[in-house]
mmCIF file of C-alpha atoms in Angstrom:
data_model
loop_
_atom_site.group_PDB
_atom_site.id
_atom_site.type_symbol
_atom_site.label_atom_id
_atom_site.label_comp_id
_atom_site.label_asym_id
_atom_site.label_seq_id
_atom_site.Cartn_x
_atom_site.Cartn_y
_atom_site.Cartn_z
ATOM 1 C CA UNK A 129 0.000 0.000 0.000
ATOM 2 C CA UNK A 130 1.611 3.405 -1.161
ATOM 3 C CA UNK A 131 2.349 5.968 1.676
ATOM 4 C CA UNK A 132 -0.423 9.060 1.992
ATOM 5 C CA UNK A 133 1.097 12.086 0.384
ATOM 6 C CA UNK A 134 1.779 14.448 2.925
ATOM 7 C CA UNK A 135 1.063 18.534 2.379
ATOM 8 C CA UNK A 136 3.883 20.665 1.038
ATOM 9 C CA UNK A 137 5.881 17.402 0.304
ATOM 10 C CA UNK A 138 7.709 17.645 -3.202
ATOM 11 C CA UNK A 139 8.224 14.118 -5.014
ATOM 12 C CA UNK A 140 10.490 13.664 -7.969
ATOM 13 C CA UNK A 141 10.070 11.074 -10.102
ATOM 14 C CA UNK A 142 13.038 9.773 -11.596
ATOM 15 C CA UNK A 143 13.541 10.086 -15.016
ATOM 16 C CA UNK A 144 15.958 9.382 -17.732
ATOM 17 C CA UNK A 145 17.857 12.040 -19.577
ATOM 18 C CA UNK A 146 14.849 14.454 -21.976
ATOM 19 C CA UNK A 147 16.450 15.438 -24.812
ATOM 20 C CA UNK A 148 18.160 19.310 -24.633
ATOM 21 C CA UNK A 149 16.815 22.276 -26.043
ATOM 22 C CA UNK A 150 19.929 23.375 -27.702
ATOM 23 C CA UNK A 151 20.431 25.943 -25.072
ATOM 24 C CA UNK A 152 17.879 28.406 -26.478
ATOM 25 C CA UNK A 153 16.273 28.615 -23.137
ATOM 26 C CA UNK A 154 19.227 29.931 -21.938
ATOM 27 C CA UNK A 155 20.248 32.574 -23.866
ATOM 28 C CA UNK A 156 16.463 33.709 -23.639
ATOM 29 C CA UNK A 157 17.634 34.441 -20.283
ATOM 30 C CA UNK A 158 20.650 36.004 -20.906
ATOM 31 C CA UNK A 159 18.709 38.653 -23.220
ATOM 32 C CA UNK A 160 20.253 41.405 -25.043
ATOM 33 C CA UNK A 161 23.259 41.831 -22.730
ATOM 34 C CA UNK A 162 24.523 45.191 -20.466
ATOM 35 C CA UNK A 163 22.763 48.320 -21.557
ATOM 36 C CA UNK A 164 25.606 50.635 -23.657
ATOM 37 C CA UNK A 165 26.969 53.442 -22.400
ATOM 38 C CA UNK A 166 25.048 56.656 -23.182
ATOM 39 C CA UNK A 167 28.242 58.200 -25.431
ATOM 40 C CA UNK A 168 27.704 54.499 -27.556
ATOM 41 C CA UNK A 169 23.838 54.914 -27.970
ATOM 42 C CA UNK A 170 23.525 56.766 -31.505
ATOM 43 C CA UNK A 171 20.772 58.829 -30.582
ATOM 44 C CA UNK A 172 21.851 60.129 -27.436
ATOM 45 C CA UNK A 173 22.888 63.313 -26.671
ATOM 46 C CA UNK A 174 26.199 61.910 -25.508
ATOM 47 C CA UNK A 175 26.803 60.381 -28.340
ATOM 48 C CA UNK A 176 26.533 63.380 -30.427
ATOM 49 C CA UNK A 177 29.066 65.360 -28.304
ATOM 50 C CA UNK A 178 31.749 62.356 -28.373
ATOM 51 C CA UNK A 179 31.290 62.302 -32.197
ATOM 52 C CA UNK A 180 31.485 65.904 -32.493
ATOM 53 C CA UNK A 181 34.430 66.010 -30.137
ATOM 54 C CA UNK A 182 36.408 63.524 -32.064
ATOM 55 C CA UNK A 183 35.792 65.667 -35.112
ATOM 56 C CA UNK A 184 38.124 68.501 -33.173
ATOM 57 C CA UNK A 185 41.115 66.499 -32.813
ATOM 58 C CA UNK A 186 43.583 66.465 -35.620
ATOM 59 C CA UNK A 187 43.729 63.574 -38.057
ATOM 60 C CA UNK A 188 46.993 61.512 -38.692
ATOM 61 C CA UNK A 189 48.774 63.592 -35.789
ATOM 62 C CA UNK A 190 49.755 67.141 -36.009
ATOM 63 C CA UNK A 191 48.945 69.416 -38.886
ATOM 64 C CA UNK A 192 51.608 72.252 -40.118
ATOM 65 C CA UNK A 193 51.054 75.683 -40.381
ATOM 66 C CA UNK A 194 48.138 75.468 -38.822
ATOM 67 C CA UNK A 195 45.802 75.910 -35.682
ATOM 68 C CA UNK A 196 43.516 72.813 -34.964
ATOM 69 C CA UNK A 197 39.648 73.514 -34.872
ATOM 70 C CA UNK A 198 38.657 75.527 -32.071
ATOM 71 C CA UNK A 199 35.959 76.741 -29.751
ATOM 72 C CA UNK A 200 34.596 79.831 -29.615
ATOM 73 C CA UNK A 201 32.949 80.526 -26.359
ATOM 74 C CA UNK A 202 30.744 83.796 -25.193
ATOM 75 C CA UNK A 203 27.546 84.981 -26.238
ATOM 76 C CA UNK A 204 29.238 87.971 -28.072
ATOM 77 C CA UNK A 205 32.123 85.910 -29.612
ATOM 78 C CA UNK A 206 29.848 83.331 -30.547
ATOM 79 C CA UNK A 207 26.985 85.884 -32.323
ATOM 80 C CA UNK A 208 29.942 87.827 -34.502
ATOM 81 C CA UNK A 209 31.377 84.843 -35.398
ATOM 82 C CA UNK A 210 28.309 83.908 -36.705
ATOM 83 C CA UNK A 211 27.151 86.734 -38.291
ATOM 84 C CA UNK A 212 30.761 86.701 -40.644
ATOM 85 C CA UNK A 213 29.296 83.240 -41.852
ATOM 86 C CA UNK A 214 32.572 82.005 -40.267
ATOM 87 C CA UNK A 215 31.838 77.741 -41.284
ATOM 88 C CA UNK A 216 31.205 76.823 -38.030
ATOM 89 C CA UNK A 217 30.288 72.769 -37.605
ATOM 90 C CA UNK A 218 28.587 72.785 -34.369
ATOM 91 C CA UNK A 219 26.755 74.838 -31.475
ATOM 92 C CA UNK A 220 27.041 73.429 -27.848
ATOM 93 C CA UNK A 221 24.657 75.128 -26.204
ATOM 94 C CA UNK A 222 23.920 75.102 -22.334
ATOM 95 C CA UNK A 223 20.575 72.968 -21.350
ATOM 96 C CA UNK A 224 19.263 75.670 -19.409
ATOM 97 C CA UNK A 225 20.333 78.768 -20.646
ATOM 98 C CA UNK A 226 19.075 82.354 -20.149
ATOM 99 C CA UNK A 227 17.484 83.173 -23.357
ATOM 100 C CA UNK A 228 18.205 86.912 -24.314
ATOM 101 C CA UNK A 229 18.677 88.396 -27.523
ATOM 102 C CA UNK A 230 22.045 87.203 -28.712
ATOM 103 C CA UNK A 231 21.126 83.701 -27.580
ATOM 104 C CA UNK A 232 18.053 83.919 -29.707
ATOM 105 C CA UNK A 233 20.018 85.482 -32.653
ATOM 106 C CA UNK A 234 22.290 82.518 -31.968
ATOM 107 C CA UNK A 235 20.033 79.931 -32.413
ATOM 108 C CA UNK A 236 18.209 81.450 -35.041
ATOM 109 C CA UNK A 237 21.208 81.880 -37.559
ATOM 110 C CA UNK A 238 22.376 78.216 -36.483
ATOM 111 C CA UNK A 239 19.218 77.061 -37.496
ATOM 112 C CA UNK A 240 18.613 79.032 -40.871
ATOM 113 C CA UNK A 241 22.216 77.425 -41.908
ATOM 114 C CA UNK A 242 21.441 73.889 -40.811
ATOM 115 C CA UNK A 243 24.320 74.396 -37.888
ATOM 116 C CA UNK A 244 23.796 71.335 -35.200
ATOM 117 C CA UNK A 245 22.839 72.508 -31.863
ATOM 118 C CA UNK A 246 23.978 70.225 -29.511
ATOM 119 C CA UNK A 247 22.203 70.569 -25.596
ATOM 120 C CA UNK A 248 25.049 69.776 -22.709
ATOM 121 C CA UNK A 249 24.853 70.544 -19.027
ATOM 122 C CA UNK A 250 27.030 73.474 -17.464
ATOM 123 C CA UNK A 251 30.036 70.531 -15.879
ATOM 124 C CA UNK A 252 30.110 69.378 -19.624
ATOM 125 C CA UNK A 253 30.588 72.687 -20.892
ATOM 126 C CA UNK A 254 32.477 73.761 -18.613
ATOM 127 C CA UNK A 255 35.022 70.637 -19.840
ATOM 128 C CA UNK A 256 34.636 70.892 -23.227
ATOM 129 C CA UNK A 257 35.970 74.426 -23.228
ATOM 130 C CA UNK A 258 38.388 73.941 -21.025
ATOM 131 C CA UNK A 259 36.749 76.267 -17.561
ATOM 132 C CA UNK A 260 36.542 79.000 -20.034
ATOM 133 C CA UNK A 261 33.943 81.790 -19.106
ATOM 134 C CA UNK A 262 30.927 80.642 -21.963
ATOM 135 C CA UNK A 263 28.052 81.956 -20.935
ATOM 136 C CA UNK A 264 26.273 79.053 -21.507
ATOM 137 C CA UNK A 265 27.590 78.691 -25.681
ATOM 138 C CA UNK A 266 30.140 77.440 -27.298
ATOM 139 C CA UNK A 267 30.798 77.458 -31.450
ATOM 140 C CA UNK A 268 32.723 74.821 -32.912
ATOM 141 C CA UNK A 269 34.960 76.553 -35.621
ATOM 142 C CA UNK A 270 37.374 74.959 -37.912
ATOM 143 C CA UNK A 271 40.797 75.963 -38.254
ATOM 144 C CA UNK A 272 41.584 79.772 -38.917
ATOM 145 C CA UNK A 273 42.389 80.593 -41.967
ATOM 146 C CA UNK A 274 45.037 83.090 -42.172
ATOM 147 C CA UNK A 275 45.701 85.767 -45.263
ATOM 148 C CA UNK A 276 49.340 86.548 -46.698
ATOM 149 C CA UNK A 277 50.717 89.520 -44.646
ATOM 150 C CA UNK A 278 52.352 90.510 -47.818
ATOM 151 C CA UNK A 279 49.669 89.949 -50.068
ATOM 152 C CA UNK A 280 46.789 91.344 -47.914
ATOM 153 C CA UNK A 281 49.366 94.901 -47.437
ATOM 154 C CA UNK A 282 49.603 95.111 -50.897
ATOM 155 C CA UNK A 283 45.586 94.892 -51.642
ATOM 156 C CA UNK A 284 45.222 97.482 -49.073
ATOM 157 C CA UNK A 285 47.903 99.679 -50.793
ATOM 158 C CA UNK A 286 45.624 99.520 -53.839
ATOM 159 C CA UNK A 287 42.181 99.645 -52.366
ATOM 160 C CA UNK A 288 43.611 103.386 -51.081
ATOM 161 C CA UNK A 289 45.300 104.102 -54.175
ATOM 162 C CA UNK A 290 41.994 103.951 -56.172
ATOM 163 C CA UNK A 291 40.221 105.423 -53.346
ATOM 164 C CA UNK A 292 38.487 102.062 -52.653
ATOM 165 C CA UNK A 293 38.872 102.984 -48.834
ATOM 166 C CA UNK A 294 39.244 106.391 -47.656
ATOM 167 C CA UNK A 295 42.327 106.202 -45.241
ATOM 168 C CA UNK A 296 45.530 104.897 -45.817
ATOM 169 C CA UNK A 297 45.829 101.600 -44.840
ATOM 170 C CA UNK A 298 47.092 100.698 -40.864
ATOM 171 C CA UNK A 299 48.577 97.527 -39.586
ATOM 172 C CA UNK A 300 49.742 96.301 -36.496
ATOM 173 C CA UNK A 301 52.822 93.748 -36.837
ATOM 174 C CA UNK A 302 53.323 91.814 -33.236
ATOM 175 C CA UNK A 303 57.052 91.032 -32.791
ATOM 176 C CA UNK A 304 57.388 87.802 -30.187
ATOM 177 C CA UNK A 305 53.848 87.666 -28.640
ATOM 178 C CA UNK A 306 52.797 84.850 -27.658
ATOM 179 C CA UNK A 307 49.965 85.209 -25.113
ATOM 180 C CA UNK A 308 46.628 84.711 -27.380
ATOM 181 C CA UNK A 309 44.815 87.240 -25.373
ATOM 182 C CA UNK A 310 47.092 89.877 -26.278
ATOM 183 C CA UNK A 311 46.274 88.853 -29.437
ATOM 184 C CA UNK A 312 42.577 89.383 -28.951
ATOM 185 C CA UNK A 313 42.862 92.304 -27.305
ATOM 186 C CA UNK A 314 45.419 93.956 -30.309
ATOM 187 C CA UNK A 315 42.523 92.959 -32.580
ATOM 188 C CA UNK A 316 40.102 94.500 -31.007
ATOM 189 C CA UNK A 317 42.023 97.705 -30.731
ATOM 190 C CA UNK A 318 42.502 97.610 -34.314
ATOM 191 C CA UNK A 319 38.733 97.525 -35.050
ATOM 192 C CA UNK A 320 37.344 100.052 -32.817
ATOM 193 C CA UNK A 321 40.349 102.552 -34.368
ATOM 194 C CA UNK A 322 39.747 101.434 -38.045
ATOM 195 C CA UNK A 323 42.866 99.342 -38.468
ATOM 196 C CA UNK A 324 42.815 96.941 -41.153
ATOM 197 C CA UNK A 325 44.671 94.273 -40.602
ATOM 198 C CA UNK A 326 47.026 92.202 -38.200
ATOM 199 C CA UNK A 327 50.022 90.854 -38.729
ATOM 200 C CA UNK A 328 52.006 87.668 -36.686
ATOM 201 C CA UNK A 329 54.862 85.275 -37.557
ATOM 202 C CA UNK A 330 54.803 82.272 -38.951
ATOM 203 C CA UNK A 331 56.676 80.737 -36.015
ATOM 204 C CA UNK A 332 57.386 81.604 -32.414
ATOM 205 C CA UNK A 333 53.918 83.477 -32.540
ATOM 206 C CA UNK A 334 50.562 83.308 -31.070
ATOM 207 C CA UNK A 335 47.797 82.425 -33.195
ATOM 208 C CA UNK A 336 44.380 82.838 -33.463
ATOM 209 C CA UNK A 337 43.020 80.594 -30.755
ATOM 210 C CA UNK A 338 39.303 80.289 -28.960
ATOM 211 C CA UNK A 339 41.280 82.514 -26.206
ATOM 212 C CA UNK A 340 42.277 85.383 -28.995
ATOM 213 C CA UNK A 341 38.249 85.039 -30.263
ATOM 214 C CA UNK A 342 36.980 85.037 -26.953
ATOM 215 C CA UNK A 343 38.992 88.527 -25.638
ATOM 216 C CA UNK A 344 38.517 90.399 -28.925
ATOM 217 C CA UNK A 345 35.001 89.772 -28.279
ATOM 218 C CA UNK A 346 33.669 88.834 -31.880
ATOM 219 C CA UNK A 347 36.748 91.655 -33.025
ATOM 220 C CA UNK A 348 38.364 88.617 -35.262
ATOM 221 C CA UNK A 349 35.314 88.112 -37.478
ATOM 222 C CA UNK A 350 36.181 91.634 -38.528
ATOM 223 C CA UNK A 351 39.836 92.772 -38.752
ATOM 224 C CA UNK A 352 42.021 89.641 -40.945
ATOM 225 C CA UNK A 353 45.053 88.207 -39.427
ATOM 226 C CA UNK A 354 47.718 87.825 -41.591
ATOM 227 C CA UNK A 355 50.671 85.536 -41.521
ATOM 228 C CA UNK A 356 54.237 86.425 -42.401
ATOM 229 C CA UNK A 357 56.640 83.562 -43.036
ATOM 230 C CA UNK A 358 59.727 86.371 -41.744
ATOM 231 C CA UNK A 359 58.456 89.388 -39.995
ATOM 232 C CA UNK A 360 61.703 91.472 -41.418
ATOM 233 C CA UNK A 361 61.855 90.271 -44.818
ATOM 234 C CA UNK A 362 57.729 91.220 -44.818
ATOM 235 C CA UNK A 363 58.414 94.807 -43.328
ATOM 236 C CA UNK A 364 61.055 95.141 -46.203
ATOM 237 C CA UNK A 365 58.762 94.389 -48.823
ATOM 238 C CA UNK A 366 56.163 96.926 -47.159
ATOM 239 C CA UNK A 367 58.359 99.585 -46.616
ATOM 240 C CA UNK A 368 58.663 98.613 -50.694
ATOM 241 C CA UNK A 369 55.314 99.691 -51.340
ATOM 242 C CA UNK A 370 55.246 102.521 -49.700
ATOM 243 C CA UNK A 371 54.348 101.710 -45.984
ATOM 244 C CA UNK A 372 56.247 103.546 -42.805
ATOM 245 C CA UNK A 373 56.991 100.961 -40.374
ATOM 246 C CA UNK A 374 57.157 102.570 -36.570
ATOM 247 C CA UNK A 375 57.939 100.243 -33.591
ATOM 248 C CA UNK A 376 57.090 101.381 -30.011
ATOM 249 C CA UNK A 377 59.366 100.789 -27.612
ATOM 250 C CA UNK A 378 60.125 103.015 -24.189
ATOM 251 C CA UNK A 379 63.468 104.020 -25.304
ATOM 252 C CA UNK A 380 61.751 105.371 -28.578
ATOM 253 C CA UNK A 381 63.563 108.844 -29.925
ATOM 254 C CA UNK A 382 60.131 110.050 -30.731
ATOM 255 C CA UNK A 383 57.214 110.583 -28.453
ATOM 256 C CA UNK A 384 53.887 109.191 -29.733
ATOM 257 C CA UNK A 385 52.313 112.956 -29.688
ATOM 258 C CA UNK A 386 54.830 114.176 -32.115
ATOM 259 C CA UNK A 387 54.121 110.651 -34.709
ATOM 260 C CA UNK A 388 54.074 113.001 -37.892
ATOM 261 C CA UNK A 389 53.827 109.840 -40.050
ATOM 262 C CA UNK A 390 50.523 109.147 -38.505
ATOM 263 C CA UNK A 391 48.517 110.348 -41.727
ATOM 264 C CA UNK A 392 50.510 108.294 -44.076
ATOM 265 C CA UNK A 393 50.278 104.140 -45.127
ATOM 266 C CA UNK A 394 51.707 102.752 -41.551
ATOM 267 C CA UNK A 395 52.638 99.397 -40.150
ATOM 268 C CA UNK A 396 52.217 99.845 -36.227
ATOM 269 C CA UNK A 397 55.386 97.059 -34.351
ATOM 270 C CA UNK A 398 54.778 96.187 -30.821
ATOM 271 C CA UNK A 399 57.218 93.645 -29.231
ATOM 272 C CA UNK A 400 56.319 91.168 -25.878
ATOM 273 C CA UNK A 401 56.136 93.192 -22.505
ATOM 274 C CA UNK A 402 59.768 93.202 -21.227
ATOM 275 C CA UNK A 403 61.483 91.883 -23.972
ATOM 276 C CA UNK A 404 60.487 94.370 -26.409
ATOM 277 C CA UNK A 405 61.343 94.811 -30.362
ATOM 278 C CA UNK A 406 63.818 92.262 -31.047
ATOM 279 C CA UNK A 407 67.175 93.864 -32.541
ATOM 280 C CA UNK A 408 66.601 93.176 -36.715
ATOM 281 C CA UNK A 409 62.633 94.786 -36.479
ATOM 282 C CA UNK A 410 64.169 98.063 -34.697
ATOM 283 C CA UNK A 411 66.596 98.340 -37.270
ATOM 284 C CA UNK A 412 63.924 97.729 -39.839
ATOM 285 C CA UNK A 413 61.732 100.651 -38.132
ATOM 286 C CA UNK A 414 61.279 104.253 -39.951
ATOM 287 C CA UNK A 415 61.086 105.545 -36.450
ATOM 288 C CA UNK A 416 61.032 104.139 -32.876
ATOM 289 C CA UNK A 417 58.027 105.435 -30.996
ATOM 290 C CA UNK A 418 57.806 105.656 -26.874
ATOM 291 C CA UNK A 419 54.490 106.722 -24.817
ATOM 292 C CA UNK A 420 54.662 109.046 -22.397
ATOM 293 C CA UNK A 421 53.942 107.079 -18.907
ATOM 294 C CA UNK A 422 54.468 108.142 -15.256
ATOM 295 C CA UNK A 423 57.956 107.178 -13.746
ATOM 296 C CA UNK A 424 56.692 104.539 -11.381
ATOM 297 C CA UNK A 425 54.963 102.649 -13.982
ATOM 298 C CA UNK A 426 57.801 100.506 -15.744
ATOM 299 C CA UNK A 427 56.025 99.444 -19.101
ATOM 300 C CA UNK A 428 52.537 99.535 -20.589
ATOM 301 C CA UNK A 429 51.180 95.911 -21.394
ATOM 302 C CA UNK A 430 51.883 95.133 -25.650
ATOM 303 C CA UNK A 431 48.038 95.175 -26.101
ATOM 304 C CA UNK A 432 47.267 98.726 -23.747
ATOM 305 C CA UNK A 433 50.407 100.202 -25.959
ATOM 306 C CA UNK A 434 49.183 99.576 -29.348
ATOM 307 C CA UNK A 435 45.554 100.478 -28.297
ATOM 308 C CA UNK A 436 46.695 104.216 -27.181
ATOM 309 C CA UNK A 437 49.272 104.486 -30.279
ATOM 310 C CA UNK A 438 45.990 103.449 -32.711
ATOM 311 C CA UNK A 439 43.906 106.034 -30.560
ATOM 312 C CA UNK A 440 46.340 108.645 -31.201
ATOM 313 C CA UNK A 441 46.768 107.734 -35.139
ATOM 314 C CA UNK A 442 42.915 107.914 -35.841
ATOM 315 C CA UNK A 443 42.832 111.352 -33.667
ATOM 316 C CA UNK A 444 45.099 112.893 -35.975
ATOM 317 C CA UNK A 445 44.310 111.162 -38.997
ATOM 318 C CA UNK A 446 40.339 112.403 -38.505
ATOM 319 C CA UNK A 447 41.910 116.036 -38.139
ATOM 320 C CA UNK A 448 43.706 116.041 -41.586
#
């Protein structure tokens, strides 16, 4: 007689082997695997920025002669840039950003020109442009594209010649400068004191970086920078054409109120704080200029020079 079956008692009946499913039950249960990351998921925002990061960095190492794609951060460097239909590739702008009128001008013009606009949080913009002040935007901007210094004083020359533009052409040439905001800031003298161009080395030189946009605030869209593969041989060929070539410089035998060659074709030459014009650019120099300072200040910063010597050229120019 078989034994009662008691409650909650389990019996197992023995069984040969079944046959095996192939493991397809078990891969049912290991489904589709870990979830990707959110930079691998193509329609994530993540993913975007990665893609549109890798995009920045150079391609088969380091390019010559040039400076790698850049970002241009500020609302006004951002808007100018823009409105010179600079090619930009990309807008990274902050997910909650105070709308005001350049940010809508912004994102209008990036979205009449098919621009991407690509929505990151304030930590990722804040790495992406490296702590830089943004203001919530940043532009992605390919590679500057810089004129001939010769060729770009010579098209001036003519423009004035044949009255194309109504003053004679002004330059600034920077002699060892290296800090990119100096840069900026020499640029955006040179705008606000109609100067039309500026000039830097081809090596040893700063260039035009997202720090040079960002402190001539938008300035760069305006005034060209222009390369020179040998900042003397380049003043020669000026001085060629018909340019005057004045360097400033503390020790200068002229004082910038009595510049007499202010009204005529000039290249303005402003050497790194402390180290000054370099020996082969003074000698190259029509005259050597100096600004009149108090005796406890030592030397004016390269930028704060050229942006009173420009003042003082467009004062007397406008009274000729």
């Amino acid at each position: 007689m078989p034994a009662p079956k008691r409650p909650g008692a389990i019996r197992k009946n023995k069984k040969g082997p079944l046959v095996g499913t192939g493991g397809h039950g078990r891969k049912a249960l290991e489904g589709r695997g870990p979830t990707p990351k959110a930079e691998d998921r193509p329609y994530h925002k993540a993913h975007k920025m990665k893609k549109a990061a890798e995009r920045r960095q150079p391609q088969g190492g380091r390019t010559r002669g040039k400076v790698q794609e850049d970002l241009v951060t500020g609302r006004n460097s951002v808007v100018e840039a823009l409105r010179a239909d600079i090619p930009a590739k990309a807008l990274y702008a902050a997910s909650r950003i105070d709308v005001d009128d350049r940010v809508r001008e912004i994102l209008q013009i990036c979205a009449e020109r098919g621009i991407t606009i690509l929505e990151a949080s304030k930590s990722e913009l804040d790495r992406l442009t490296s702590d830089a002040v943004h203001q919530g935007v940043a532009l992605q901007v390919p590679a500057y594209e810089y004129e001939d210094a010769v060729e770009t004083a010579r098209r001036l020359m003519t423009q004035w010649e044949k009255r194309h533009i109504r003053r004679p052409p002004l330059l600034v040439a920077l002699d060892g400068i290296t800090d990119p905001r100096n840069l900026g800031a020499i640029i955006r003298s040179a705008s606000a004191f109609s100067g039309n161009a500026v000039i830097v080395p081809e090596r040893r030189s700063v260039g035009v970086t997202a720090s040079a946009w960002k402190t001539s605030a938008g300035a760069a869209a305006r005034v060209p920078v222009a390369k020179a593969a040998n900042l003397n041989r380049a003043l020669e060929e000026l001085k060629g054409m018909g340019y005057f070539v004045v360097g400033l410089d503390g020790d200068g035998d002229v004082q910038l109120p009595g510049l007499e060659l202010a009204t005529e074709p000039l290249v303005i030459v402003v050497g790194a704080e402390g180290k000054g014009l370099s020996r082969l650019v003074t000698e190259n120099c029509d005259q050597v200029v100096s600004i009149p300072i108090d005796s406890a200040m030592e030397s004016l910063n390269a930028s704060m020079a050229v942006g009173i010597t420009l003042y003082e050229v467009s004062r007397r120019r406008a009274g000729s």
